[in-house]
Every structure is written in C-alpha cells, then in structure tokens.
Amino acid sequence: MAVGFNRTVIFLLLVAAALWRCSSAATYTVGDSLGWTVPPNPTIYSDWASTKTFVVGDILVFNFASGRHDVTEVTKSASDSCNGSNPISVENNSPARITLTSAGDHHFICSFPGHCSNGQKLSITVRPATSSPAPQPSSPSPSAVPVPASVPTPSLAPEPSSSGRSPSPSPSSSPSSPVPSPAPSREPMTYVVGDSFGWNIPTSPTFYDSWAQGKTFVVGDVLEFNFVIQRHNVAKVTKDNFTSCNGESPISVSPNPPVRIILSEPGEHFFICAFSGHCSLGQKLAVNVTAGATTPPSSIASPPSDIIPSTPSPTTAPPPPNAATSLRASAFSATLLAVAVALVY
Ligand SMILES: *[C@@H]1O[C@H](CO)[C@@H](O)[C@H](O)[C@H]1NC(C)=O
Ligand SMILES: *[C@@H]1O[C@H](CO)[C@@H](O)[C@H](O)[C@H]1NC(C)=O
C-alpha cells in the first residue's frame, strides 16, 4: 500500500518537474511567420510582443536572412535612437536563439542601416522567473503588456525622461481605420509572393489572400514571383478577369521567373497565373497599393500611443490564450498537488 502511494507521489513529482522544466523555457519565434525583417508596418514587433508575457529563461528565436540582418541587443536610448554602434551583443547568424537571462527591459534592433528606423526593433519586458503566474490576458492590463522602451512601463520604475524625444504620431497607425492604414514612410520593399511557397497552385484557395492580408503595399514596392518556368506565369489582369479567372487578354504577362513587378501606381492590382485551371484553384493575388510616403520620415521609434491596438489589426491575431502562462500555471498546480499528496501520505 505505502509503496504504491510513494510511487504515485514520485510519479506526480516527476510529471510536475517535467512540466515545470518545459514551461520555464517558453520559446517565442519573433514575428512568427514574418520572421525578423524590415516589417511592412512599423508596429508589427510591438504588436507581436504585446500579446506575450516573457519570463526569465524564455527563449527568443529570430529567423532572418543571415548577412541581410542581425540581432543587436542595445540599451534603451540606443534603441530609441536606432544606434547600434555600441551594442550589448550582436548575433549575425540565423536562427539566433537568445535566452532571456535577466529580468527587466530588453531592446533588440537590426543594426543594418535604415532597418531599425523602419521598425525592425523589438523591446520587451522580462519578468522574474519566480513571480507567480501572470493573470490570464483575457483583457491585457497595461502592467501585463510589455511595451516598447519609448513608453515607461507602469509596473516598473519609469526612466526619468525619454531623452527629450517628442513623440510624433506616426501615420501608419490608426487601428480603427476601416481602410488600409496610410503608407508608412519607408524605403521600398520587396515582397516575395507566398514567401517560401512561391507562386504555385496553393493547397488553400485563399492562400494568397491570407498572404496579402496585413501587408502594406506602397508605390515603389516590388512583388517578386518565384515559380518554375513554363509551369506558371504572372498575368496582370483587370478586376473582372481576376474575379472570373480569365487570362485571355491580360494587361501584361511575365513568363520568366523570378518575375519582379514594381507597384508603380496606387490602387488595386490583380495578378493570376494564366495557365489553365491554376487561377480557379487559387493561384491569384490582389493587392491594394497606397500612395508613397506623404509625410516626412517619422523620427526613429514608433510612437507610444499606438502600441496596443484597440481592435486587432489584420497583421496581428487577437491575443491567443497565453500558452506559456497556462503551462506555467498547470505546472504550478501539478507541483502543489504532488507536494500535497506527499504530505498527506
Ligand atoms: C551612437 O552611440 C555612440 C555611443 O554609444 C555615440 O558615440 C555616437 O555618437 C552615436 N551615434 C549617433 C549617430 O548618435
Ligand atoms: C482595396 O481597398 C478598398 C477600400 O478599402 C476595398 O474596397 C477593396 O476591396 C480592396 N481591394 C483589395 C484587392 O484588397
């Protein structure tokens, strides 16, 4: 009898320990599928971070094109000014796995020229590992949401001043706006259509819709279509022909990959593959292009006011139940249970 109970206790303790170990090292992929790049929208990384609770021991994974970006940890002021010349650490090779070893604010930028000032920066608040499980973020309270360094976090001692930088509202951020947000002032970007999937018949007919959703296309941006030559092409078509998948009289056809199309005009642009049947299976892409920068380049960091969208923008999924936190909570409960059982028997 007693032996049986002891085995149960040991088993529960082992389960608790295992749960605790995996829960104490939550791994976060920065930017999720976007990875670590110059984002199409300068608030993407602050939006991404705002749904997470980081704890000492957690790991950030930065996926990027090595040699095209880096991960530079810097001080708050260097992050505010996008100055990577005196870094705390630099990771040049992707994927960069960074273990959060200390509590407090951490600031990461890409030190390649122009990248940080166009939004390739991440500021997070890391909580001590010993703190009790954070409340479930059904409605994130301000103190539970990491905010970029430009805003003093309410739960922490605010920095004395934010280095005199006057917050300038960026044009890129009105989450409640029904139309695509105004173009952020930034350098033209190249979008690889479908990312690593390329330009193919997708498994889901809405694949390219989803790909385009949440991206901001600005005049001057480039769409790059990658595909196997003579198996696909890129036909620019009218809206009607896009809707009916009619590639008969396209505006233009580009047969030779990689096809790089410069979005030279604002408005809607429609692309299909004119190979028979491909468009109707979903190989079609519509993008909304906004006029180029209409405002002077905003000074460096994103403004504080728009960090937490009141309504989820297309680029950010609504905050999911915080898996790491619930794991922690369950590990905690399991530990308590095991200890209780051990005490009783
Ligand atoms: C960047 O920071 C370094 C010191 O950390 C400073 O010497 C340099 O002047 C700064 N550069 C700019 C452009 O502010
Ligand atoms: C482009 O934006 C307009 C206005 O918001 C919208 O009506 C239209 O459906 C959009 N088109 C595409 C292809 O997303």
mmCIF file of C-alpha atoms and ligand atoms in Angstrom:
data_model
loop_
_atom_site.group_PDB
_atom_site.id
_atom_site.type_symbol
_atom_site.label_atom_id
_atom_site.label_comp_id
_atom_site.label_asym_id
_atom_site.label_seq_id
_atom_site.Cartn_x
_atom_site.Cartn_y
_atom_site.Cartn_z
ATOM 1 C CA MET A 1 0.000 0.000 0.000
ATOM 2 C CA ALA A 2 2.534 2.552 1.170
ATOM 3 C CA VAL A 3 4.796 1.594 -1.671
ATOM 4 C CA GLY A 4 2.009 2.216 -4.140
ATOM 5 C CA PHE A 5 1.351 5.665 -2.757
ATOM 6 C CA ASN A 6 5.045 6.510 -2.794
ATOM 7 C CA ARG A 7 5.212 5.520 -6.444
ATOM 8 C CA THR A 8 2.237 7.744 -7.169
ATOM 9 C CA VAL A 9 3.904 10.597 -5.365
ATOM 10 C CA ILE A 10 7.178 10.145 -7.184
ATOM 11 C CA PHE A 11 5.388 9.887 -10.487
ATOM 12 C CA LEU A 12 3.452 13.081 -9.822
ATOM 13 C CA LEU A 13 6.618 14.857 -8.790
ATOM 14 C CA LEU A 14 8.324 13.737 -11.986
ATOM 15 C CA VAL A 15 5.395 14.926 -14.073
ATOM 16 C CA ALA A 16 5.432 18.240 -12.269
ATOM 17 C CA ALA A 17 9.159 18.573 -12.748
ATOM 18 C CA ALA A 18 8.876 17.796 -16.445
ATOM 19 C CA LEU A 19 6.055 20.274 -16.910
ATOM 20 C CA TRP A 20 7.925 22.857 -14.926
ATOM 21 C CA ARG A 21 11.064 22.380 -16.958
ATOM 22 C CA CYS A 22 9.381 22.837 -20.286
ATOM 23 C CA SER A 23 7.205 25.634 -19.039
ATOM 24 C CA SER A 24 10.131 27.559 -17.654
ATOM 25 C CA ALA A 25 11.674 27.828 -21.101
ATOM 26 C CA ALA A 26 8.932 29.033 -23.396
ATOM 27 C CA THR A 27 10.295 29.645 -26.866
ATOM 28 C CA TYR A 28 8.961 32.522 -28.925
ATOM 29 C CA THR A 29 9.561 32.981 -32.635
ATOM 30 C CA VAL A 30 9.912 36.705 -33.061
ATOM 31 C CA GLY A 31 7.390 37.976 -35.591
ATOM 32 C CA ASP A 32 6.041 34.464 -36.062
ATOM 33 C CA SER A 33 5.961 33.640 -39.779
ATOM 34 C CA LEU A 34 7.160 37.086 -40.770
ATOM 35 C CA GLY A 35 10.433 36.427 -39.003
ATOM 36 C CA TRP A 36 12.913 39.191 -38.281
ATOM 37 C CA THR A 37 12.947 41.651 -41.127
ATOM 38 C CA VAL A 38 12.057 45.198 -42.038
ATOM 39 C CA PRO A 39 8.365 44.897 -41.312
ATOM 40 C CA PRO A 40 5.666 46.087 -43.699
ATOM 41 C CA ASN A 41 4.193 48.009 -40.790
ATOM 42 C CA PRO A 42 6.397 49.639 -38.146
ATOM 43 C CA THR A 43 4.328 48.463 -35.195
ATOM 44 C CA ILE A 44 4.419 44.775 -36.053
ATOM 45 C CA TYR A 45 7.038 43.822 -33.475
ATOM 46 C CA SER A 46 5.476 45.861 -30.694
ATOM 47 C CA ASP A 47 2.104 44.359 -31.576
ATOM 48 C CA TRP A 48 3.693 40.925 -31.567
ATOM 49 C CA ALA A 49 5.243 41.464 -28.155
ATOM 50 C CA SER A 50 2.111 42.968 -26.660
ATOM 51 C CA THR A 51 0.370 39.586 -26.611
ATOM 52 C CA LYS A 52 3.171 37.813 -24.779
ATOM 53 C CA THR A 53 4.437 37.556 -21.239
ATOM 54 C CA PHE A 54 8.173 36.986 -21.138
ATOM 55 C CA VAL A 55 9.836 35.354 -18.174
ATOM 56 C CA VAL A 56 13.497 34.830 -17.349
ATOM 57 C CA GLY A 57 14.577 31.626 -19.049
ATOM 58 C CA ASP A 58 12.350 32.104 -22.072
ATOM 59 C CA ILE A 59 13.986 31.980 -25.466
ATOM 60 C CA LEU A 60 13.543 34.324 -28.395
ATOM 61 C CA VAL A 61 14.202 32.867 -31.827
ATOM 62 C CA PHE A 62 14.985 35.364 -34.558
ATOM 63 C CA ASN A 63 14.687 33.980 -38.083
ATOM 64 C CA PHE A 64 16.262 36.148 -40.758
ATOM 65 C CA ALA A 65 18.446 36.082 -43.840
ATOM 66 C CA SER A 66 21.987 35.904 -42.489
ATOM 67 C CA GLY A 67 24.067 38.710 -43.910
ATOM 68 C CA ARG A 68 20.977 40.784 -44.590
ATOM 69 C CA HIS A 69 20.012 41.416 -40.973
ATOM 70 C CA ASP A 70 21.346 40.916 -37.490
ATOM 71 C CA VAL A 71 20.071 40.906 -33.934
ATOM 72 C CA THR A 72 21.733 43.589 -31.872
ATOM 73 C CA GLU A 73 20.838 43.994 -28.246
ATOM 74 C CA VAL A 74 21.203 47.599 -27.192
ATOM 75 C CA THR A 75 20.318 49.967 -24.393
ATOM 76 C CA LYS A 76 17.005 51.778 -24.267
ATOM 77 C CA SER A 77 18.468 55.032 -25.519
ATOM 78 C CA ALA A 78 20.301 53.279 -28.340
ATOM 79 C CA SER A 79 17.055 51.562 -29.266
ATOM 80 C CA ASP A 80 15.203 54.883 -29.182
ATOM 81 C CA SER A 81 17.788 56.429 -31.470
ATOM 82 C CA CYS A 82 18.395 53.270 -33.514
ATOM 83 C CA ASN A 83 22.082 53.496 -32.782
ATOM 84 C CA GLY A 84 23.760 50.101 -32.962
ATOM 85 C CA SER A 85 27.317 51.359 -32.629
ATOM 86 C CA ASN A 86 27.752 50.332 -29.011
ATOM 87 C CA PRO A 87 25.833 47.078 -28.699
ATOM 88 C CA ILE A 88 25.390 44.832 -25.710
ATOM 89 C CA SER A 89 25.574 41.835 -28.033
ATOM 90 C CA VAL A 90 25.268 41.039 -31.724
ATOM 91 C CA GLU A 91 24.030 37.863 -33.387
ATOM 92 C CA ASN A 92 24.843 37.603 -37.075
ATOM 93 C CA ASN A 93 23.663 34.096 -37.815
ATOM 94 C CA SER A 94 20.122 32.954 -38.242
ATOM 95 C CA PRO A 95 18.358 31.491 -36.439
ATOM 96 C CA ALA A 96 19.556 33.486 -33.462
ATOM 97 C CA ARG A 97 18.326 31.927 -30.237
ATOM 98 C CA ILE A 98 18.537 34.374 -27.380
ATOM 99 C CA THR A 99 17.836 33.205 -23.871
ATOM 100 C CA LEU A 100 16.386 35.917 -21.689
ATOM 101 C CA THR A 101 18.676 35.639 -18.712
ATOM 102 C CA SER A 102 17.723 38.739 -16.765
ATOM 103 C CA ALA A 103 14.528 40.471 -15.776
ATOM 104 C CA GLY A 104 13.766 43.977 -16.950
ATOM 105 C CA ASP A 105 13.563 45.651 -20.315
ATOM 106 C CA HIS A 106 15.451 44.263 -23.259
ATOM 107 C CA HIS A 107 15.878 46.003 -26.579
ATOM 108 C CA PHE A 108 16.798 44.380 -29.866
ATOM 109 C CA ILE A 109 17.348 46.143 -33.155
ATOM 110 C CA CYS A 110 18.759 45.277 -36.557
ATOM 111 C CA SER A 111 21.897 47.339 -36.973
ATOM 112 C CA PHE A 112 21.746 47.401 -40.767
ATOM 113 C CA PRO A 113 21.250 50.976 -41.966
ATOM 114 C CA GLY A 114 17.636 52.029 -42.029
ATOM 115 C CA HIS A 115 16.235 48.768 -40.730
ATOM 116 C CA CYS A 116 15.631 49.793 -37.126
ATOM 117 C CA SER A 117 14.170 53.150 -38.059
ATOM 118 C CA ASN A 118 11.737 51.330 -40.338
ATOM 119 C CA GLY A 119 10.505 49.213 -37.498
ATOM 120 C CA GLN A 120 12.925 46.304 -37.224
ATOM 121 C CA LYS A 121 13.200 46.645 -33.472
ATOM 122 C CA LEU A 122 11.787 44.794 -30.528
ATOM 123 C CA SER A 123 11.503 45.938 -26.942
ATOM 124 C CA ILE A 124 10.225 43.586 -24.310
ATOM 125 C CA THR A 125 9.815 43.448 -20.564
ATOM 126 C CA VAL A 126 11.066 40.258 -18.964
ATOM 127 C CA ARG A 127 9.587 39.198 -15.647
ATOM 128 C CA PRO A 128 11.463 37.394 -12.925
ATOM 129 C CA ALA A 129 11.082 33.611 -13.146
ATOM 130 C CA THR A 130 9.938 33.367 -9.544
ATOM 131 C CA SER A 131 6.969 35.656 -9.923
ATOM 132 C CA SER A 132 3.609 33.978 -9.572
ATOM 133 C CA PRO A 133 1.861 33.141 -12.812
ATOM 134 C CA ALA A 134 0.670 36.241 -14.550
ATOM 135 C CA PRO A 135 -3.067 36.748 -14.853
ATOM 136 C CA GLN A 136 -4.577 35.269 -17.964
ATOM 137 C CA PRO A 137 -4.576 38.053 -20.510
ATOM 138 C CA SER A 138 -8.219 37.923 -21.477
ATOM 139 C CA SER A 139 -8.064 41.669 -21.364
ATOM 140 C CA PRO A 140 -4.442 42.588 -21.096
ATOM 141 C CA SER A 141 -3.891 45.034 -18.311
ATOM 142 C CA PRO A 142 -1.396 47.758 -19.026
ATOM 143 C CA SER A 143 1.040 46.404 -16.490
ATOM 144 C CA ALA A 144 0.985 42.953 -18.021
ATOM 145 C CA VAL A 145 1.732 44.085 -21.513
ATOM 146 C CA PRO A 146 5.309 44.685 -22.471
ATOM 147 C CA VAL A 147 5.583 47.952 -24.266
ATOM 148 C CA PRO A 148 8.423 49.387 -26.265
ATOM 149 C CA ALA A 149 11.071 51.271 -24.481
ATOM 150 C CA SER A 150 9.715 54.615 -25.515
ATOM 151 C CA VAL A 151 6.907 54.210 -23.011
ATOM 152 C CA PRO A 152 7.742 53.738 -19.361
ATOM 153 C CA THR A 153 6.154 50.516 -18.239
ATOM 154 C CA PRO A 154 3.712 51.280 -15.470
ATOM 155 C CA SER A 155 4.781 48.274 -13.426
ATOM 156 C CA LEU A 156 8.420 49.227 -13.492
ATOM 157 C CA ALA A 157 10.235 52.260 -12.309
ATOM 158 C CA PRO A 158 9.869 54.699 -15.177
ATOM 159 C CA GLU A 159 13.006 56.086 -16.653
ATOM 160 C CA PRO A 160 13.492 59.686 -15.629
ATOM 161 C CA SER A 161 12.995 61.038 -19.108
ATOM 162 C CA SER A 162 12.633 59.645 -22.562
ATOM 163 C CA SER A 163 15.670 61.587 -23.705
ATOM 164 C CA GLY A 164 13.649 64.581 -24.746
ATOM 165 C CA ARG A 165 12.287 62.850 -27.796
ATOM 166 C CA SER A 166 8.960 64.315 -28.669
ATOM 167 C CA PRO A 167 6.546 61.609 -29.636
ATOM 168 C CA SER A 168 5.410 62.188 -33.171
ATOM 169 C CA PRO A 169 2.315 60.278 -34.123
ATOM 170 C CA SER A 170 3.130 58.037 -37.000
ATOM 171 C CA PRO A 171 0.829 57.946 -39.974
ATOM 172 C CA SER A 172 0.899 54.187 -40.001
ATOM 173 C CA SER A 173 -1.242 53.638 -37.026
ATOM 174 C CA SER A 174 -4.902 54.072 -36.693
ATOM 175 C CA PRO A 175 -6.091 50.620 -35.795
ATOM 176 C CA SER A 176 -9.724 51.584 -36.034
ATOM 177 C CA SER A 177 -9.394 52.938 -39.546
ATOM 178 C CA PRO A 178 -11.509 50.896 -41.951
ATOM 179 C CA VAL A 179 -9.210 51.415 -44.887
ATOM 180 C CA PRO A 180 -5.626 50.218 -45.124
ATOM 181 C CA SER A 181 -3.551 52.403 -42.902
ATOM 182 C CA PRO A 182 -1.836 55.261 -44.650
ATOM 183 C CA ALA A 183 1.506 54.388 -46.059
ATOM 184 C CA PRO A 184 4.288 54.437 -43.557
ATOM 185 C CA SER A 185 7.157 56.463 -44.845
ATOM 186 C CA ARG A 186 9.772 53.911 -45.609
ATOM 187 C CA GLU A 187 12.037 52.670 -48.306
ATOM 188 C CA PRO A 188 10.502 50.464 -50.978
ATOM 189 C CA MET A 189 10.283 46.836 -50.016
ATOM 190 C CA THR A 190 10.417 43.661 -51.979
ATOM 191 C CA TYR A 191 7.723 41.165 -51.127
ATOM 192 C CA VAL A 192 8.302 37.566 -52.125
ATOM 193 C CA VAL A 193 4.812 36.470 -53.073
ATOM 194 C CA GLY A 194 3.779 33.470 -50.997
ATOM 195 C CA ASP A 195 7.111 33.621 -49.176
ATOM 196 C CA SER A 196 8.850 30.251 -49.355
ATOM 197 C CA PHE A 197 5.822 28.654 -51.015
ATOM 198 C CA GLY A 198 6.363 30.900 -54.009
ATOM 199 C CA TRP A 199 3.872 31.310 -56.832
ATOM 200 C CA ASN A 200 2.142 27.977 -57.226
ATOM 201 C CA ILE A 201 -1.247 26.346 -57.034
ATOM 202 C CA PRO A 202 -1.949 26.673 -53.338
ATOM 203 C CA THR A 203 -3.483 23.981 -51.186
ATOM 204 C CA SER A 204 -5.989 26.530 -49.920
ATOM 205 C CA PRO A 205 -7.743 28.807 -52.419
ATOM 206 C CA THR A 206 -7.417 31.728 -50.029
ATOM 207 C CA PHE A 207 -3.686 31.266 -49.535
ATOM 208 C CA TYR A 208 -2.666 34.396 -51.436
ATOM 209 C CA ASP A 209 -5.447 36.431 -49.819
ATOM 210 C CA SER A 210 -4.059 35.465 -46.462
ATOM 211 C CA TRP A 211 -0.551 36.198 -47.598
ATOM 212 C CA ALA A 212 -1.505 39.705 -48.728
ATOM 213 C CA GLN A 213 -3.616 40.422 -45.685
ATOM 214 C CA GLY A 214 -1.876 42.608 -43.189
ATOM 215 C CA LYS A 215 0.833 43.700 -45.586
ATOM 216 C CA THR A 216 1.119 47.287 -46.623
ATOM 217 C CA PHE A 217 1.914 47.826 -50.257
ATOM 218 C CA VAL A 218 3.236 51.220 -51.157
ATOM 219 C CA VAL A 219 4.015 52.672 -54.551
ATOM 220 C CA GLY A 220 7.565 51.637 -55.341
ATOM 221 C CA ASP A 221 7.336 48.289 -53.610
ATOM 222 C CA VAL A 222 8.234 45.211 -55.608
ATOM 223 C CA LEU A 223 6.383 41.915 -55.855
ATOM 224 C CA GLU A 224 8.661 39.011 -56.608
ATOM 225 C CA PHE A 225 7.018 35.907 -58.038
ATOM 226 C CA ASN A 226 9.071 32.721 -57.863
ATOM 227 C CA PHE A 227 7.937 29.709 -59.854
ATOM 228 C CA VAL A 228 9.097 27.000 -62.221
ATOM 229 C CA ILE A 229 9.478 28.356 -65.725
ATOM 230 C CA GLN A 230 6.832 27.166 -68.219
ATOM 231 C CA ARG A 231 4.749 25.704 -65.423
ATOM 232 C CA HIS A 232 3.308 29.055 -64.347
ATOM 233 C CA ASN A 233 3.348 32.692 -65.302
ATOM 234 C CA VAL A 234 2.250 36.028 -63.924
ATOM 235 C CA ALA A 235 -0.563 37.739 -65.782
ATOM 236 C CA LYS A 236 -1.675 41.160 -64.708
ATOM 237 C CA VAL A 237 -5.408 41.377 -65.325
ATOM 238 C CA THR A 238 -8.432 43.555 -64.730
ATOM 239 C CA LYS A 239 -10.592 43.101 -61.697
ATOM 240 C CA ASP A 240 -13.293 41.380 -63.754
ATOM 241 C CA ASN A 241 -10.855 38.955 -65.301
ATOM 242 C CA PHE A 242 -9.349 38.349 -61.892
ATOM 243 C CA THR A 243 -12.754 37.512 -60.499
ATOM 244 C CA SER A 244 -13.665 35.253 -63.409
ATOM 245 C CA CYS A 245 -10.132 33.837 -63.750
ATOM 246 C CA ASN A 246 -9.959 34.898 -67.352
ATOM 247 C CA GLY A 247 -6.390 35.140 -68.640
ATOM 248 C CA GLU A 248 -7.359 35.697 -72.289
ATOM 249 C CA SER A 249 -6.429 39.338 -72.716
ATOM 250 C CA PRO A 250 -4.162 40.254 -69.850
ATOM 251 C CA ILE A 251 -2.722 43.681 -69.239
ATOM 252 C CA SER A 252 0.709 42.070 -69.245
ATOM 253 C CA VAL A 253 2.223 38.615 -68.937
ATOM 254 C CA SER A 254 5.575 37.737 -67.452
ATOM 255 C CA PRO A 255 6.748 34.201 -68.185
ATOM 256 C CA ASN A 256 10.299 34.213 -66.830
ATOM 257 C CA PRO A 257 10.923 33.742 -63.134
ATOM 258 C CA PRO A 258 11.754 35.399 -60.955
ATOM 259 C CA VAL A 259 9.211 37.981 -62.043
ATOM 260 C CA ARG A 260 9.743 41.266 -60.283
ATOM 261 C CA ILE A 261 6.849 43.658 -60.640
ATOM 262 C CA ILE A 262 7.212 47.196 -59.400
ATOM 263 C CA LEU A 263 3.977 48.536 -57.984
ATOM 264 C CA SER A 264 4.143 51.859 -59.731
ATOM 265 C CA GLU A 265 0.588 53.066 -59.216
ATOM 266 C CA PRO A 266 -1.724 53.283 -56.244
ATOM 267 C CA GLY A 267 -4.951 51.293 -56.291
ATOM 268 C CA GLU A 268 -5.877 47.680 -56.741
ATOM 269 C CA HIS A 269 -3.661 45.363 -58.759
ATOM 270 C CA PHE A 270 -4.667 41.896 -59.851
ATOM 271 C CA PHE A 271 -2.413 39.007 -60.813
ATOM 272 C CA ILE A 272 -3.268 35.494 -61.856
ATOM 273 C CA CYS A 273 -1.486 32.537 -63.333
ATOM 274 C CA ALA A 274 -2.858 32.240 -66.859
ATOM 275 C CA PHE A 275 -2.148 28.508 -67.095
ATOM 276 C CA SER A 276 -5.373 26.639 -67.445
ATOM 277 C CA GLY A 277 -7.125 25.973 -64.173
ATOM 278 C CA HIS A 278 -4.465 27.490 -61.963
ATOM 279 C CA CYS A 279 -6.290 30.702 -61.127
ATOM 280 C CA SER A 280 -9.512 28.964 -60.250
ATOM 281 C CA LEU A 281 -7.548 26.802 -57.811
ATOM 282 C CA GLY A 282 -6.365 29.921 -56.059
ATOM 283 C CA GLN A 283 -3.220 30.992 -57.881
ATOM 284 C CA LYS A 284 -4.326 34.604 -57.880
ATOM 285 C CA LEU A 285 -3.273 37.646 -55.966
ATOM 286 C CA ALA A 286 -4.940 41.013 -55.418
ATOM 287 C CA VAL A 287 -3.096 43.814 -53.687
ATOM 288 C CA ASN A 288 -4.083 47.293 -52.621
ATOM 289 C CA VAL A 289 -1.310 49.782 -53.205
ATOM 290 C CA THR A 290 -1.261 53.042 -51.350
ATOM 291 C CA ALA A 291 0.476 56.193 -52.481
ATOM 292 C CA GLY A 292 4.044 56.644 -51.376
ATOM 293 C CA ALA A 293 5.157 58.498 -48.333
ATOM 294 C CA THR A 294 3.088 61.613 -47.856
ATOM 295 C CA THR A 295 4.664 62.643 -44.609
ATOM 296 C CA PRO A 296 8.265 63.322 -43.682
ATOM 297 C CA PRO A 297 10.042 60.337 -42.232
ATOM 298 C CA SER A 298 8.975 59.952 -38.668
ATOM 299 C CA SER A 299 11.755 60.260 -36.186
ATOM 300 C CA ILE A 300 13.017 56.817 -35.411
ATOM 301 C CA ALA A 301 10.931 54.975 -32.932
ATOM 302 C CA SER A 302 7.266 54.249 -33.130
ATOM 303 C CA PRO A 303 5.099 56.469 -31.015
ATOM 304 C CA PRO A 304 3.723 55.270 -27.752
ATOM 305 C CA SER A 305 0.057 55.833 -28.413
ATOM 306 C CA ASP A 306 -0.496 53.042 -30.874
ATOM 307 C CA ILE A 307 1.262 50.165 -29.274
ATOM 308 C CA ILE A 308 -1.795 48.295 -28.226
ATOM 309 C CA PRO A 309 -4.421 48.338 -30.919
ATOM 310 C CA SER A 310 -7.908 48.690 -29.571
ATOM 311 C CA THR A 311 -9.082 46.340 -32.252
ATOM 312 C CA PRO A 312 -6.866 43.636 -33.629
ATOM 313 C CA SER A 313 -5.332 44.744 -36.878
ATOM 314 C CA PRO A 314 -5.098 42.285 -39.727
ATOM 315 C CA THR A 315 -1.411 41.826 -39.037
ATOM 316 C CA THR A 316 -1.892 40.596 -35.522
ATOM 317 C CA ALA A 317 -4.017 37.748 -34.444
ATOM 318 C CA PRO A 318 -6.084 38.507 -31.382
ATOM 319 C CA PRO A 319 -4.163 37.625 -28.294
ATOM 320 C CA PRO A 320 -4.360 33.851 -28.012
ATOM 321 C CA PRO A 321 -4.660 32.244 -24.647
ATOM 322 C CA ASN A 322 -1.156 32.564 -23.339
ATOM 323 C CA ALA A 323 0.045 29.020 -23.729
ATOM 324 C CA ALA A 324 3.254 29.583 -21.858
ATOM 325 C CA THR A 325 1.419 31.113 -18.959
ATOM 326 C CA SER A 326 -1.151 28.371 -18.769
ATOM 327 C CA LEU A 327 1.584 25.775 -18.922
ATOM 328 C CA ARG A 328 3.267 27.510 -16.071
ATOM 329 C CA ALA A 329 0.017 27.569 -14.186
ATOM 330 C CA SER A 330 -0.588 23.882 -14.778
ATOM 331 C CA ALA A 331 2.948 23.002 -13.777
ATOM 332 C CA PHE A 332 2.487 25.051 -10.666
ATOM 333 C CA SER A 333 -0.745 23.262 -9.847
ATOM 334 C CA ALA A 334 0.807 19.887 -10.510
ATOM 335 C CA THR A 335 3.650 20.727 -8.179
ATOM 336 C CA LEU A 336 1.252 21.812 -5.463
ATOM 337 C CA LEU A 337 -0.782 18.658 -5.938
ATOM 338 C CA ALA A 338 2.279 16.453 -5.722
ATOM 339 C CA VAL A 339 3.504 18.200 -2.616
ATOM 340 C CA ALA A 340 0.073 17.911 -1.032
ATOM 341 C CA VAL A 341 -0.102 14.211 -1.811
ATOM 342 C CA ALA A 342 3.407 13.746 -0.437
ATOM 343 C CA LEU A 343 2.458 15.485 2.801
ATOM 344 C CA VAL A 344 -0.722 13.502 3.255
ATOM 345 C CA TYR A 345 0.907 10.136 2.757
HETATM 346 C C1 LIG B 1 25.872 56.250 -31.236
HETATM 347 O O1 LIG B 1 26.278 55.960 -29.929
HETATM 348 C C2 LIG B 1 27.661 56.179 -29.714
HETATM 349 C C3 LIG B 1 27.975 55.776 -28.286
HETATM 350 O O2 LIG B 1 27.223 54.744 -27.865
HETATM 351 C C4 LIG B 1 27.976 57.641 -29.918
HETATM 352 O O3 LIG B 1 29.378 57.859 -29.748
HETATM 353 C C5 LIG B 1 27.573 58.049 -31.318
HETATM 354 O O4 LIG B 1 27.748 59.417 -31.463
HETATM 355 C C6 LIG B 1 26.126 57.694 -31.562
HETATM 356 N N1 LIG B 1 25.801 57.970 -32.955
HETATM 357 C C7 LIG B 1 24.765 58.709 -33.285
HETATM 358 C C8 LIG B 1 24.568 58.887 -34.745
HETATM 359 O O5 LIG B 1 24.024 59.214 -32.467
HETATM 360 C C1 LIG B 2 -8.768 47.743 -51.532
HETATM 361 O O1 LIG B 2 -9.291 48.674 -50.613
HETATM 362 C C2 LIG B 2 -10.651 49.025 -50.879
HETATM 363 C C3 LIG B 2 -11.024 50.092 -49.878
HETATM 364 O O2 LIG B 2 -10.708 49.715 -48.580
HETATM 365 C C4 LIG B 2 -11.532 47.794 -50.756
HETATM 366 O O3 LIG B 2 -12.858 48.129 -51.045
HETATM 367 C C5 LIG B 2 -11.054 46.754 -51.728
HETATM 368 O O4 LIG B 2 -11.782 45.563 -51.543
HETATM 369 C C6 LIG B 2 -9.584 46.472 -51.510
HETATM 370 N N1 LIG B 2 -9.135 45.586 -52.548
HETATM 371 C C7 LIG B 2 -8.323 44.544 -52.320
HETATM 372 C C8 LIG B 2 -7.893 43.806 -53.510
HETATM 373 O O5 LIG B 2 -7.929 44.240 -51.214
#
